[in-house]
Coordinates of C-alpha atoms in Angstrom, one line a residue:
Chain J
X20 CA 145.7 -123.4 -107.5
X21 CA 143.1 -120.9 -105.6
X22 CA 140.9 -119.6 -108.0
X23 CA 141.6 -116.2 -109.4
X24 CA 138.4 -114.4 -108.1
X25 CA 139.2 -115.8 -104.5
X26 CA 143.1 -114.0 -105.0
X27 CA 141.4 -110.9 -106.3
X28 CA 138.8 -111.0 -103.8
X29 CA 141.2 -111.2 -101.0
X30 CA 142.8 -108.0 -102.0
X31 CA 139.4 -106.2 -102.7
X32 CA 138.6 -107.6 -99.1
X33 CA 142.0 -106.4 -97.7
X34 CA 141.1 -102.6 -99.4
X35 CA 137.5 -102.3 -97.8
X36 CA 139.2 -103.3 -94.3
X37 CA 141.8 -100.5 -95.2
X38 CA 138.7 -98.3 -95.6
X39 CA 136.8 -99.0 -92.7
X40 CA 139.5 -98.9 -90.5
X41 CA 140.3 -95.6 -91.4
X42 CA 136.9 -94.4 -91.8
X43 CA 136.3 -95.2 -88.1
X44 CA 139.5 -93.9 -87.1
X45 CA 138.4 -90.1 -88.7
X46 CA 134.5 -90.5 -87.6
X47 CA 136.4 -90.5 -83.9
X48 CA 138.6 -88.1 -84.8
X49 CA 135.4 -85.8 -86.2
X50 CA 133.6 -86.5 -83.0
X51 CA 136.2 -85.4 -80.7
X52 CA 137.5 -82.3 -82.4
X53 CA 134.7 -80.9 -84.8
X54 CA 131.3 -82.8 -83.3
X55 CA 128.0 -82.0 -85.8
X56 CA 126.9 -85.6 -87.1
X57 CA 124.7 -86.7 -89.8
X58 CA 124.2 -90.1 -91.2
X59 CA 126.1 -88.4 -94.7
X60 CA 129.2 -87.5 -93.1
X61 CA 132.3 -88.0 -95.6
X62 CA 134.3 -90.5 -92.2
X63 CA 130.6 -92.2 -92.3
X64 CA 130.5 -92.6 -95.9
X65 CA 134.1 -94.1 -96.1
X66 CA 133.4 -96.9 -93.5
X67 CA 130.2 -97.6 -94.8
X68 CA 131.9 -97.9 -98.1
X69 CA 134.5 -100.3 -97.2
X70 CA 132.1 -102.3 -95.4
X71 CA 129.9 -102.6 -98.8
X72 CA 132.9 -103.5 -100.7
X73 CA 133.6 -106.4 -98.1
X74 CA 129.6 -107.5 -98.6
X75 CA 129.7 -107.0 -102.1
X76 CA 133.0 -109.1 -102.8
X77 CA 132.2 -112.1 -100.8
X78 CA 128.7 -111.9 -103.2
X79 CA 130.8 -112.1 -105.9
X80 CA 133.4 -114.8 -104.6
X81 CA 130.2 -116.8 -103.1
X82 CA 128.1 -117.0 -105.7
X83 CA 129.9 -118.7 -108.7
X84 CA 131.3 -120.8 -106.5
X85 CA 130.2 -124.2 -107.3
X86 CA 132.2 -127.8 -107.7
X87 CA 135.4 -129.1 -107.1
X88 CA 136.8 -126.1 -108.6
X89 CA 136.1 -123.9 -105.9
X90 CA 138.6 -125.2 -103.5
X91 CA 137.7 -126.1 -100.2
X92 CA 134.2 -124.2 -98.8
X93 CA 131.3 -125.0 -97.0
X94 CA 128.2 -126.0 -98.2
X95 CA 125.2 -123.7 -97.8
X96 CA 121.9 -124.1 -99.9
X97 CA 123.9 -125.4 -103.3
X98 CA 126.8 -123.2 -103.1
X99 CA 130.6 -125.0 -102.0
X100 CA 131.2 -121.1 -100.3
X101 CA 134.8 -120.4 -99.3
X102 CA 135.0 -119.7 -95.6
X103 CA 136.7 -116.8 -95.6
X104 CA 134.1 -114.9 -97.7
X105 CA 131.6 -116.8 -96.6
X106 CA 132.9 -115.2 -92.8
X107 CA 133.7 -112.2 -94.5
X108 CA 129.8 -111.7 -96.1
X109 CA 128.1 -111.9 -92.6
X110 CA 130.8 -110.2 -91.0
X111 CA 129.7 -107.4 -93.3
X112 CA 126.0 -107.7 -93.3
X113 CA 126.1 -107.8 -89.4
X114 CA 127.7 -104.4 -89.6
X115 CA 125.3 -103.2 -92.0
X116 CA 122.6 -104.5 -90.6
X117 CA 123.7 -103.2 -86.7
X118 CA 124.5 -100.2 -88.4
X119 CA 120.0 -99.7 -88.9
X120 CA 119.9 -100.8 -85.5
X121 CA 122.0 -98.2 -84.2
X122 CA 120.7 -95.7 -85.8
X123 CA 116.9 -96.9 -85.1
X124 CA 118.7 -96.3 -81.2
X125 CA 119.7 -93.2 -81.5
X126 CA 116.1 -92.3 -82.4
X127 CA 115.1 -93.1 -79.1
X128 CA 118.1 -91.6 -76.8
X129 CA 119.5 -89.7 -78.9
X130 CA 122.9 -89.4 -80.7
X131 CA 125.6 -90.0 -78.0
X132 CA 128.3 -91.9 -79.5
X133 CA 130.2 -92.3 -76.0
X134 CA 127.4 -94.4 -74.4
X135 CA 128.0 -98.5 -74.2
X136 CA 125.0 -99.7 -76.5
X137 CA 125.0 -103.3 -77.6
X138 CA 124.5 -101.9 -81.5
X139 CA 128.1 -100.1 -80.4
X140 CA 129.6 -103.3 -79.3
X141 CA 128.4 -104.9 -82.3
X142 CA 129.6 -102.7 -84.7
X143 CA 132.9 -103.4 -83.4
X144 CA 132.5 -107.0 -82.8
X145 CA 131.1 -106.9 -86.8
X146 CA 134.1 -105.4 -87.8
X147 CA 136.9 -108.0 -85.9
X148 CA 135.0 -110.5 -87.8
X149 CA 135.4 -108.9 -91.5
X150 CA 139.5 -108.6 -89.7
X151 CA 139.4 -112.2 -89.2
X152 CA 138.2 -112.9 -92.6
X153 CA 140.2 -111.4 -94.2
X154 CA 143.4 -113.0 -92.5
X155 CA 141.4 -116.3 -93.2
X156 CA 141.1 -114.8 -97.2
X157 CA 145.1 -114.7 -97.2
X158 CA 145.8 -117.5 -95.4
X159 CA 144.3 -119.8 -98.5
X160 CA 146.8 -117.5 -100.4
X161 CA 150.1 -118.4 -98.1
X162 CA 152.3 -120.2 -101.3
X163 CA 152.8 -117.0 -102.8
X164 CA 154.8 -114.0 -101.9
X165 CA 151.9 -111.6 -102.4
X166 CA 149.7 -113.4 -100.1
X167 CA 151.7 -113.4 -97.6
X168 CA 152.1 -109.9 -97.5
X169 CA 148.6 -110.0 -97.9
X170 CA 148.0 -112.3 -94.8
X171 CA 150.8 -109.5 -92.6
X172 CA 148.8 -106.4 -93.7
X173 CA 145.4 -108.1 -92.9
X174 CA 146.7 -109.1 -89.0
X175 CA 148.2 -105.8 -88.8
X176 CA 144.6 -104.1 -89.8
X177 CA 143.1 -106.9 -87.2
X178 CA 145.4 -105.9 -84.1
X179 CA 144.6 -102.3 -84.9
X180 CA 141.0 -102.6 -84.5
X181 CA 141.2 -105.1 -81.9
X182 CA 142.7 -102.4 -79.8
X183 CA 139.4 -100.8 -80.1
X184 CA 137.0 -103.7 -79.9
X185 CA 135.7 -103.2 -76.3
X186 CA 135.3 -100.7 -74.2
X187 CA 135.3 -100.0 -69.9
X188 CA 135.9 -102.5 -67.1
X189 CA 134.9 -105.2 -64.9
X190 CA 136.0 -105.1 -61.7
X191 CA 138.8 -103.0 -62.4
X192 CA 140.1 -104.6 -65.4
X193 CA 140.3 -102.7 -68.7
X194 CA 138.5 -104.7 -70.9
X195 CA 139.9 -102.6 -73.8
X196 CA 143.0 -103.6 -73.3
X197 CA 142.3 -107.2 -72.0
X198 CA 140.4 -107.3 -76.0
X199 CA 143.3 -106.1 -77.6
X200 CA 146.0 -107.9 -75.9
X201 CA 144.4 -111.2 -76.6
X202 CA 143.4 -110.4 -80.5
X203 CA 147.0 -109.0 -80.5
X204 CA 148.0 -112.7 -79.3
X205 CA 145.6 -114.8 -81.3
X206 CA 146.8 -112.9 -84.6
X207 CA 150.7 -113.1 -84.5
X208 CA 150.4 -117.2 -83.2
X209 CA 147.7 -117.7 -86.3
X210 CA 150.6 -115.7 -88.0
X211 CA 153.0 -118.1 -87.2
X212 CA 151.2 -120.5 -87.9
X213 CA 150.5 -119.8 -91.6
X214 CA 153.3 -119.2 -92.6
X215 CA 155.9 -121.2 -90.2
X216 CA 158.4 -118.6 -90.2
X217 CA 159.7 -115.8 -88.2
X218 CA 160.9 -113.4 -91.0
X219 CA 156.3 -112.9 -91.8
X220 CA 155.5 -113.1 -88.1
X221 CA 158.3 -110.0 -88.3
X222 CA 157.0 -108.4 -91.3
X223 CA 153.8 -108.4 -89.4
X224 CA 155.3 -106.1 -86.6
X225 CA 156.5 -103.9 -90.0
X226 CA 153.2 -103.4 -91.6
X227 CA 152.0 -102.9 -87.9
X228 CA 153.9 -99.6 -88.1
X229 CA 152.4 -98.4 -91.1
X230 CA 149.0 -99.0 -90.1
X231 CA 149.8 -97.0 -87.3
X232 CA 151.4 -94.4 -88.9
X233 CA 148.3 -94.0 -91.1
X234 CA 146.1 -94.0 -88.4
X235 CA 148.1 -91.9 -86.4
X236 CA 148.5 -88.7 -89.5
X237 CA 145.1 -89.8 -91.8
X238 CA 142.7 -88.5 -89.2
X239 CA 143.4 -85.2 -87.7
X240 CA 144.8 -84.1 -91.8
X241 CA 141.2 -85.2 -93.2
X242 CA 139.0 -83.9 -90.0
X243 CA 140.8 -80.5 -90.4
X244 CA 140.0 -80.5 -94.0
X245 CA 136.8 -81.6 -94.1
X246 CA 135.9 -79.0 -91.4
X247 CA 137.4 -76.6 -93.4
X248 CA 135.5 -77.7 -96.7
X249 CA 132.4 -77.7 -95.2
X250 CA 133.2 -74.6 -93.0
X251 CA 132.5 -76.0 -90.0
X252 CA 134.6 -75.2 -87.5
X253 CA 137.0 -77.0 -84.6
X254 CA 136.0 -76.9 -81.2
X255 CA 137.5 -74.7 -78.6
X256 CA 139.4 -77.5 -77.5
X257 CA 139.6 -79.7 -80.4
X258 CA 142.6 -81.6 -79.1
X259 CA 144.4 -82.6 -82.8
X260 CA 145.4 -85.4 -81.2
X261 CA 145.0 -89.1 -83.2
X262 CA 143.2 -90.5 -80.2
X263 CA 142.8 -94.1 -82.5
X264 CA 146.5 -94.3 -82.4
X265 CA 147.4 -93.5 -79.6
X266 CA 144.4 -96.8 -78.2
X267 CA 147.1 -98.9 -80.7
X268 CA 149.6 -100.8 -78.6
X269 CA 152.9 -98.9 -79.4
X270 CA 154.8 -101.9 -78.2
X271 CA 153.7 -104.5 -80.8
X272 CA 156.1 -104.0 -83.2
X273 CA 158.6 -105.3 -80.4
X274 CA 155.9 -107.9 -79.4
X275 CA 156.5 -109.0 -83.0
X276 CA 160.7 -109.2 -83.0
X277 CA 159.8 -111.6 -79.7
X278 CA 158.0 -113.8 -81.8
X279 CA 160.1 -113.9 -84.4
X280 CA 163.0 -115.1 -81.9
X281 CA 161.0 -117.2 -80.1
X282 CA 159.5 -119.2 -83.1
X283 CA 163.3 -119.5 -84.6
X284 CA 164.6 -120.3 -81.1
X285 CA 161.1 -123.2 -80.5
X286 CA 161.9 -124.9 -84.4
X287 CA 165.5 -125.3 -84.0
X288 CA 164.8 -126.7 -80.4
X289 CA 161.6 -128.9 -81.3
X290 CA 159.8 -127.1 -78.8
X291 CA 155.8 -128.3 -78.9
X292 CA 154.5 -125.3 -80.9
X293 CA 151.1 -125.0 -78.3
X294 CA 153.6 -124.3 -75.8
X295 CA 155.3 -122.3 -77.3
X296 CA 152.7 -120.3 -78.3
X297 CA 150.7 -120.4 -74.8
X298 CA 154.1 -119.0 -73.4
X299 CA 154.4 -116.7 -76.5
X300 CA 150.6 -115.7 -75.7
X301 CA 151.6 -114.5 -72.2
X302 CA 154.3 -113.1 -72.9
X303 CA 152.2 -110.4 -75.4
X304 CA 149.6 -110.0 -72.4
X305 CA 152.2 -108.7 -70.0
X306 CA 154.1 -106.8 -72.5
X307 CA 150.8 -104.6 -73.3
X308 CA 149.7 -104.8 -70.2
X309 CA 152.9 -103.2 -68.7
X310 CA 153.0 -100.8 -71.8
X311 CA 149.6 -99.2 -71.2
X312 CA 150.5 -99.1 -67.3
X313 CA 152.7 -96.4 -68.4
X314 CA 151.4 -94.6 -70.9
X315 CA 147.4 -94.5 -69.9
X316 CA 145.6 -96.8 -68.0
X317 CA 144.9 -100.5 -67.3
X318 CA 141.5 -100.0 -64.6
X319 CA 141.8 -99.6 -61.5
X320 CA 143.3 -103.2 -60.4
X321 CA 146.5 -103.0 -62.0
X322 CA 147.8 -106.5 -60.7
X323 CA 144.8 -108.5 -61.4
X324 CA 144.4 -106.9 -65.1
X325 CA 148.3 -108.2 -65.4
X326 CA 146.8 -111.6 -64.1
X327 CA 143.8 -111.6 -66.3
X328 CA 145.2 -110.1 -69.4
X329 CA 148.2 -112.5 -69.1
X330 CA 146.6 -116.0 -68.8
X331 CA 143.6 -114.1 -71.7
X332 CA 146.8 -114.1 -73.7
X333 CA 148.4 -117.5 -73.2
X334 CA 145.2 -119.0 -74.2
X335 CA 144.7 -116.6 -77.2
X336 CA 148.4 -117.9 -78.6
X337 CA 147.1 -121.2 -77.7
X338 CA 144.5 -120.3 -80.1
X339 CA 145.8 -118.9 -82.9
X340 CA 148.2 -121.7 -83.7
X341 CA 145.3 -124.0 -83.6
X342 CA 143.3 -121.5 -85.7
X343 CA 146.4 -121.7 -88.3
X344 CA 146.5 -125.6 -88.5
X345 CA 143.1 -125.1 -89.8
X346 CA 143.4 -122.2 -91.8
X347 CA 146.2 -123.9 -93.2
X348 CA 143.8 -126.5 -95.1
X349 CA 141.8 -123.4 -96.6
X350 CA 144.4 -123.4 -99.9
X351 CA 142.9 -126.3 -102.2
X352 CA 146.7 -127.8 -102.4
X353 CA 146.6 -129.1 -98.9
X354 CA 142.4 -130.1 -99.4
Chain O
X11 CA 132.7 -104.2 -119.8
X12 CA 132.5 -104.9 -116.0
X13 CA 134.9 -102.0 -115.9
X14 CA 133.0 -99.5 -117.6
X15 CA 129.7 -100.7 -115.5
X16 CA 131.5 -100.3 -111.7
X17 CA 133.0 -96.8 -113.2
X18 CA 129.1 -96.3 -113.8
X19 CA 128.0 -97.4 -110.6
X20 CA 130.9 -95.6 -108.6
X21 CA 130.0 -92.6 -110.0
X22 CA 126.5 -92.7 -109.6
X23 CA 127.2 -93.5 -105.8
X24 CA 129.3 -89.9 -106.0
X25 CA 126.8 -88.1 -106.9
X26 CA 123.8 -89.2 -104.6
X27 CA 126.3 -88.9 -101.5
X28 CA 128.4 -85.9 -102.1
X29 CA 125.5 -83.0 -101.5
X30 CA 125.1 -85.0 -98.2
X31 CA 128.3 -85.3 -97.4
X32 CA 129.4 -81.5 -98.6
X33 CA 126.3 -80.1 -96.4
X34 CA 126.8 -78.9 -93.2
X35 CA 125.0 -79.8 -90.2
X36 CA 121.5 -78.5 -89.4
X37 CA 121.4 -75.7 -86.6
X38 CA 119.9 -76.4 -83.3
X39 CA 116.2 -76.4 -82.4
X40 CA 116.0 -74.9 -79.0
X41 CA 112.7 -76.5 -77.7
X42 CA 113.2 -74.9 -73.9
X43 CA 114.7 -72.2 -71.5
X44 CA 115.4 -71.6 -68.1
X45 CA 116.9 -68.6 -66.1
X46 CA 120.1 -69.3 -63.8
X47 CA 120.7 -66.3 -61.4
X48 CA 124.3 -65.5 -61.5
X49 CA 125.1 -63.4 -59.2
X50 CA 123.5 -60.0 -60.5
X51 CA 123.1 -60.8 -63.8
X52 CA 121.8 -64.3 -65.1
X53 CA 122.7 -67.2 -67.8
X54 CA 120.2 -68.9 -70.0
X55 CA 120.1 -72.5 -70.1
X56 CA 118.5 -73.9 -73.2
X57 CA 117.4 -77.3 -74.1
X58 CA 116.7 -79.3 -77.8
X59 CA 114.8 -81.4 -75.6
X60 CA 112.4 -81.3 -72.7
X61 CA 111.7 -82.6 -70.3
X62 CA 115.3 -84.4 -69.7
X63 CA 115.0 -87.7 -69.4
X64 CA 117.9 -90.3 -68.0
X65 CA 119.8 -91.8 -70.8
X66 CA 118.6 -89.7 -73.7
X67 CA 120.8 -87.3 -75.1
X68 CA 120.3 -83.6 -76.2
X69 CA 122.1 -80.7 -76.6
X70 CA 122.9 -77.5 -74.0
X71 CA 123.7 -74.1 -74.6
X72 CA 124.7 -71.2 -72.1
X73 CA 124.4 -68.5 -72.7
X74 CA 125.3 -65.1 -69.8
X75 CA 123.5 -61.6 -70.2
X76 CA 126.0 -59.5 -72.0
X77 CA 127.0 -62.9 -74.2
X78 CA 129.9 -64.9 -73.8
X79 CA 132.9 -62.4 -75.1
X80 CA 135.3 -61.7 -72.7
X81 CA 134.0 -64.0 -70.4
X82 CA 135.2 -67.6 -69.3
X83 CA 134.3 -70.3 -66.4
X84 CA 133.1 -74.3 -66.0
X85 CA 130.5 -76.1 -65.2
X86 CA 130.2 -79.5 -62.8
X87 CA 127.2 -81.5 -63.6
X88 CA 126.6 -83.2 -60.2
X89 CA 124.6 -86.4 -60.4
X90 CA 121.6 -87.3 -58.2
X91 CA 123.7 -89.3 -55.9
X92 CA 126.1 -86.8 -55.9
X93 CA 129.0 -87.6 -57.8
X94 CA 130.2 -84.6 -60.5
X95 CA 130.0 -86.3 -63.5
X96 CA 132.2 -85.5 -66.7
X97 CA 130.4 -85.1 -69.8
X98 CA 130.3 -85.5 -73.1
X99 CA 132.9 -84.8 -75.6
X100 CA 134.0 -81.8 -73.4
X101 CA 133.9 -83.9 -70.5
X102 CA 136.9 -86.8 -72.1
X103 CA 139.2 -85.5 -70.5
X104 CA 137.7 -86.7 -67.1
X105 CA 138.1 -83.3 -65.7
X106 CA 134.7 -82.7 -62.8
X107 CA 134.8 -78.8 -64.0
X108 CA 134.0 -79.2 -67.5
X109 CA 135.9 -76.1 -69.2
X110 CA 132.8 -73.5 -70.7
X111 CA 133.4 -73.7 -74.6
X112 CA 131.6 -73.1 -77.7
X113 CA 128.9 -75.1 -79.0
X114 CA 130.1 -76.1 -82.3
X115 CA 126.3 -75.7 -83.6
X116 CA 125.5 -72.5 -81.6
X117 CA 128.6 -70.6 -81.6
X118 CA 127.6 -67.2 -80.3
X119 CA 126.4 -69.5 -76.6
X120 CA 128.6 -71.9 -74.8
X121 CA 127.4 -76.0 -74.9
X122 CA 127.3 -79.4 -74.6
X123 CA 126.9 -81.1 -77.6
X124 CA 125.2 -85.0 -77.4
X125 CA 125.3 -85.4 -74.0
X126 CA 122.9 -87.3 -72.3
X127 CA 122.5 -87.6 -68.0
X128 CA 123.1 -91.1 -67.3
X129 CA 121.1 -91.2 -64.0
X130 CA 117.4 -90.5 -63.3
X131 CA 117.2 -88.3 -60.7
X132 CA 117.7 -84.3 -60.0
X133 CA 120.9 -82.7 -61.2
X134 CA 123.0 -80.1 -60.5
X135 CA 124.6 -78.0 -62.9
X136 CA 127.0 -75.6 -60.9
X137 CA 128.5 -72.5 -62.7
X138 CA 131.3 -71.0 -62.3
X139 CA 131.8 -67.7 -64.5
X140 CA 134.6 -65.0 -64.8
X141 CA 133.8 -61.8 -66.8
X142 CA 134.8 -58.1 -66.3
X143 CA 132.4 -57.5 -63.4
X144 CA 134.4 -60.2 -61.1
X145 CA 133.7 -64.3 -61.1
X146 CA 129.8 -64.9 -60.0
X147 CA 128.6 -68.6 -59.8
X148 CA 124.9 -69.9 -60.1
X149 CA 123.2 -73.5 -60.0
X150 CA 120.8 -75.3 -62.5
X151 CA 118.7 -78.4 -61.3
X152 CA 117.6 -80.3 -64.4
X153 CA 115.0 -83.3 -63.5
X154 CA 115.9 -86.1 -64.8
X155 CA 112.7 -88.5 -65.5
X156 CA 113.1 -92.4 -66.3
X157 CA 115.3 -93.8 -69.3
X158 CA 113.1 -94.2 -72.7
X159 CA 113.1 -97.2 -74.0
X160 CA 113.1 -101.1 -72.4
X161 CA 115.2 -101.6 -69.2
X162 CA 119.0 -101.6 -70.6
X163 CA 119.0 -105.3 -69.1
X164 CA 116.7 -106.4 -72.3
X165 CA 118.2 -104.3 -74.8
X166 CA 121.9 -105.9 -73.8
X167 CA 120.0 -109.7 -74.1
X168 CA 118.0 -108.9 -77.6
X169 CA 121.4 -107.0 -78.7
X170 CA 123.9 -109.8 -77.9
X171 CA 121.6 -112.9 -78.9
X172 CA 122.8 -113.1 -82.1
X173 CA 126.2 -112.9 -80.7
X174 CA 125.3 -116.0 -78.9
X175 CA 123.9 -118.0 -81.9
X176 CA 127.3 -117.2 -83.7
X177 CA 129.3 -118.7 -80.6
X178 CA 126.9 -122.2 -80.1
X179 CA 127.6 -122.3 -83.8
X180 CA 130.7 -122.0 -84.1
X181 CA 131.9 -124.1 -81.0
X182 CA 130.3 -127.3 -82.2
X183 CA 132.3 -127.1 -85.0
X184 CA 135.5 -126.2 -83.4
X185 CA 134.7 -129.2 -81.5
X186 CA 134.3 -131.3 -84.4
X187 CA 137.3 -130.4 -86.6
X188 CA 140.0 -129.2 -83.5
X189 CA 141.1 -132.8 -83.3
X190 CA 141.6 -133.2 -87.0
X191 CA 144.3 -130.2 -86.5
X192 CA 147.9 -131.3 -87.1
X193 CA 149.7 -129.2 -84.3
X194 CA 153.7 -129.6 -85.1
X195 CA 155.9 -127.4 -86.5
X196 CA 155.8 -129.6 -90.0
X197 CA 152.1 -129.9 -89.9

């Protein structure tokens, strides 16, 4: 049995993600199509708040946490801490504590939110951490129906912000979508992985749409009533448009029927599942790679980003699966 | 109990971030000005910061004699070695002749809002402005002195170390557990 405060603290894990993702998604949306910033800004304080009730859970799960009873963890100084919210605490604490740092920059150039600053990169790095936490934080919970949901929701919240983790190119390859083709890779194999089946790795294309959905309508409906609130007004050409959403690979629902197939089509053939999932890997590269040809932009070398991004993706599959035959030892049943 | 005490808490956290989060922002402190001759008439350029320096961001307004009603245009921010440059929020779009709008803190004078000239150097700022007396353009060279701050390379290698602590970490245990990983389908 997991313990209940890890199954509680999965969910409370899986609502501060919710609340940081969306917080993020509105402080863009605020940027774009109002502008004036504080540090108190409602999309700030929603972020910051889901963050702190990522930190604040894994305090809770953490330290109690002692003995057999625990499940499996890792030790560190007396404690038997569960990974997951043992990941899932520093994930949060980096972004906290990158959070100061950013602002500490900004007192020195300013408060451009466009320019590449590590403190940027780490915020988002900070935050595909806490997503990969809290997949880890469901994956303990895979023999129950709940926690499998749970595990779906949580990749589907991870391929979101993945999509958003880097930003500009190298040598003509978009490194945002080379990040969020391969985190988009790495989470549907660890998927499949769990939970060796192709009806979750489908129902992780499902919630996929609603997370997109509510970044796509959340945004632009709580920036124009905010500004109203506060009477600040739009910019001349405040755009409206969910520019988070529209960074989300519109294809990945489909990505996720392909998995589905292929993992019912690799068990009832015996096919080696880190082939499978190398191929699978690829397969997701190309598909996003091709998709964001057509609707924006891949950098300026489109065939080498398909070359890139591809073999990125075969090794992220590769990954995942190997991710989720350890993951898979995180519920104390299989310890 | 517990529940009673995080009601407590939450509430608490309400009412210490809700004046913040209700106010609006401050209005802009215009620290310098310059004249742009625009055709007959002129525009005033003004600065929250000065002198510009590279990487540093601050905010512009524009403002032409007779105010901004009525009248439209774009400016291209031309970089020291001569590449128009997009800017800013305004400046997403990618377009080199950044549409003239309202700054959303000084809405009587056009702006750029945050925006900071990423190269050290002397820019150009080259307007182009329609109003009832006929379209009239004028140019603004801003000097751009060196980037506050340590060289970008340090700040990236201080940034990213811990980064890099994380990653040495965490490889030497993949190494050490990977093998132990059953990789079948009935693992």
């Amino acid at each position: 049995m997991v313990p209940k405060r890890q199954v509680v603290g999965a969910w409370l894990l899986l609502t501060g993600f919710g609340s940081l993702w969306l917080g993020v998604a509105w402080d863009g949306q605020w940027h774009v199509d109002v502008g004036p910033d504080t540090f108190f800004t409602a999309p700030h304080l929603m972020f910051y708040f889901g963050s702190a009730l990522i930190g604040l859970t894994s305090l809770a799960v953490v330290l109690p946490s002692r003995g057999a009873a625990a499940g499996p963890g890792v030790r560190v100084l007396g404690f038997r801490a569960p990974v997951a919210f043992l990941v899932a605490g520093l994930g949060a604490a980096g972004h906290l504590l990158y959070g100061a740092i950013d602002l500490w920059w900004h007192t020195i150039y300013g408060f451009d939110i466009l320019e590449s600053t590590p403190s940027h990169l780490s915020l988002q790095l900070a935050m595909q951490v806490q997503a990969i936490a809290v997949v880890m934080a469901f994956a303990a919970l895979r023999h129950t129906t709940s926690g499998k949901w749970g595990l779906a929701a949580a990749g589907a919240f991870g391929v979101a912000a993945g999509s958003i983790m880097l930003d500009g190119d190298v040598f003509g390859v978009s490194l945002t979508v080379l990040g969020g083709s391969a985190v988009a890779a790495w989470t549907l194999c660890a998927i499949a992985g769990v939970t060796r089946s192709a009806w979750w790795v489908a129902a992780l294309g499902l919630l996929f749409v609603a997370v997109h959905a509510a970044t796509f309508f959340f945004p632009p409906l709580a920036t124009g009533l905010y500004s109203e609130g506060i009477g600040q007004p739009l910019r001349d050409n405040a755009l409206g448009v969910p520019l988070v959403a529209l960074a989300m690979p519109l294809v990945f629902p489909l990505i996720a029927v392909v998995g589905a197939v292929s993992v019912v089509f690799a068990r009832r053939r015996d096919v080696s599942p880190p082939v499978v999932m190398a191929a699978l890997g690829a397969v997701i590269g190309l598909f996003v790679v091709v998709s964001q040809y057509l609707f924006d932009e891949v950098g300026t070398s489109p065939l080498l980003a398909a070359l890139v991004i591809t073999a990125f993706g075969a090794i992220a599959g590769r990954f995942g699966w190997q991710s989720a035959a350890l993951m898979r030892r995180l519920t104390p049943r299989e310890a | 109990m517990r529940f009673r005490s995080a009601l407590g808490v939450a509430v608490a956290v309400l009412l210490v971030a809700a004046p913040g989060a209700t106010a609006q922002a401050s209005t802009l402190t215009i620290v310098h000005s310059e004249q742009v001759s625009l055709g007959e008439s002129t525009l005033t350029a003004s600065f929250t910061d000065w002198p510009v320096r590279a990487g540093r961001s601050l905010d512009f307004t524009f403002e032409p004699t007779g105010g901004i009603e009525g009248r439209t245009g774009t400016v291209r921010a031309i970089a020291p070695s001569g590449e128009p440059t997009a800017l800013g929020i305004v400046g997403l779009d990618g377009e080199a002749d950044m549409e003239l709008q309202r700054h959303p803190l000084a809405r009587h004078a056009w702006g750029l809002d945050v925006v900071a000239l990423p190269e050290e150097g002397l820019w150009r700022f080259e307007f182009t402005v329609h109003g009832p007396d006929g379209t009239s353009t004028g140019t603004l060279p801003i000097a751009a002195g060196p980037m506050p701050g340590p060289s970008p390379a340090v700040s990236w290698v201080v940034g990213m170390a811990p980064w890099a602590v994380v990653l040495l970490v965490l490889a030497r245990r993949w190494l050490k557990v990977r093998r132990s990983a059953v990789l079948a389908w009935s693992g």
